[in-house]
Coordinates of C-alpha atoms in Angstrom, one line a residue:
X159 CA 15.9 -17.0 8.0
X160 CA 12.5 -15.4 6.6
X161 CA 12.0 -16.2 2.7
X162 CA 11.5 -12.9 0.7
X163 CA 7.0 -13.9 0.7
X164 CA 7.2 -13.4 4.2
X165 CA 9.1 -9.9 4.4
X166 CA 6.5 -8.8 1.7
X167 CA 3.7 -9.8 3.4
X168 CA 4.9 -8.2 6.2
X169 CA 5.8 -5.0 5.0
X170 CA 2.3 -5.2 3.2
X171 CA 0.3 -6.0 6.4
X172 CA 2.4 -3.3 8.1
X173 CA 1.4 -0.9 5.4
X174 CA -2.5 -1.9 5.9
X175 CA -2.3 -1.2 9.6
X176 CA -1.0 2.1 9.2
X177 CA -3.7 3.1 6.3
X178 CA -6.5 2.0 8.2
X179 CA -4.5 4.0 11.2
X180 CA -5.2 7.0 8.9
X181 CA -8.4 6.6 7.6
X182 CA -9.8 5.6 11.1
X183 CA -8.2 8.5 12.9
X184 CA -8.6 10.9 10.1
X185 CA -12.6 10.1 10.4
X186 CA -12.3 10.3 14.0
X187 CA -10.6 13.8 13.5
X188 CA -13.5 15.2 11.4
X189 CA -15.1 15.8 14.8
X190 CA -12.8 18.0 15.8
X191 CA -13.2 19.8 12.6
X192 CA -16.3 19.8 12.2
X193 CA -18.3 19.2 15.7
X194 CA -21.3 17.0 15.5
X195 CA -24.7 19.3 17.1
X196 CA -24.8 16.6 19.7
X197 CA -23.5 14.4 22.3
X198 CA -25.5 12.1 21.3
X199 CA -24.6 12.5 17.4
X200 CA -20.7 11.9 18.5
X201 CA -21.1 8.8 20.4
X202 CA -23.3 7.1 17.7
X203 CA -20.3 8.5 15.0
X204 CA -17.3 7.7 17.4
X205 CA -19.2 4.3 17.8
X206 CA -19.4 3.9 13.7
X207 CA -16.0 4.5 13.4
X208 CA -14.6 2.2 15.9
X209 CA -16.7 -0.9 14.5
X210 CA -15.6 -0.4 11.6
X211 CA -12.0 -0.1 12.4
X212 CA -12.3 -3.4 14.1
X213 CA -13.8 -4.8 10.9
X214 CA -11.6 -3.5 8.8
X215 CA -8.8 -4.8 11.4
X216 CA -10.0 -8.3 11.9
X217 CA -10.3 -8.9 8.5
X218 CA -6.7 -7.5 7.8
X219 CA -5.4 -10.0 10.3
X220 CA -7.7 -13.4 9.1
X221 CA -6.4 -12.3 5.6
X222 CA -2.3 -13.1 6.5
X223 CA -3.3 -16.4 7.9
X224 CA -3.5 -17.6 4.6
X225 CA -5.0 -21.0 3.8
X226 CA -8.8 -21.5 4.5
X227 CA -8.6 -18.1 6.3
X228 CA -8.1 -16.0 3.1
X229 CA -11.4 -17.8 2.5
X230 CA -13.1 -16.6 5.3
X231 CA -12.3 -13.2 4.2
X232 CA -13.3 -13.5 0.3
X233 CA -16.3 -14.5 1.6
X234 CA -16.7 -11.8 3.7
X235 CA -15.8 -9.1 1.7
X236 CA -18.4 -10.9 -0.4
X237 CA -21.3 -10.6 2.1
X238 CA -20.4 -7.5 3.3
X239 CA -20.9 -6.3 -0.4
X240 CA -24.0 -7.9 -1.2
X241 CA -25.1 -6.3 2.3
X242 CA -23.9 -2.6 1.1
X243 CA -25.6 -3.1 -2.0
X244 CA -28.7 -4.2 -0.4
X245 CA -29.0 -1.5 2.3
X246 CA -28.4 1.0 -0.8
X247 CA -31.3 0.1 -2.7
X248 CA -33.3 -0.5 0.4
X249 CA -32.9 3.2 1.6
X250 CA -33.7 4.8 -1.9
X251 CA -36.7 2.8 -1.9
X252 CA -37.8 3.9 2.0
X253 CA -36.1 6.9 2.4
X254 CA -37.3 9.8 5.2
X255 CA -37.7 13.2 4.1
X256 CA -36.0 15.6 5.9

């Protein structure tokens, strides 16, 4: 018989699949929308989206392993901030006029 942690964490992890279902497809979407000029354009945007979903995937999934794993994902949520923060001031310092 599951204890009542694990039916939470279940429902939870459920609940994460199915908002990074609609974030990912509702980005994906936008193209339809809203048609990128190019071919080349959409691939590099389809190609965005789908590395990030299996980011954002992967690190849903090391996150309900628990133990050491949950680790592993602090401290990638950690680098992958410090990275965000780093490419932000690095492109307002270099950026390209258009």
């Amino acid at each position: 018989m599951k204890n009542q942690k694990d039916e939470k964490q279940g429902i939870l992890k459920k609940i994460l699949y199915g908002i990074g279902l609609l974030i990912f497809g509702g980005m994906a979407l936008t193209n339809l929308t809203t048609p990128l000029p190019s071919k080349e354009e959409t691939k590099e945007f389809l190609l965005f989206i789908f590395g990030c979903a299996l980011i954002y995937y992967f690190l849903v999934s090391v996150y309900f392993l628990g133990g050491l794993w949950r680790k592993v994902f602090y401290a990638s949520l950690i680098l992958l901030c410090g990275l965000s923060v780093f490419m932000a001031i690095y492109l307002a310092m270099h950026s390209m006029p258009h």
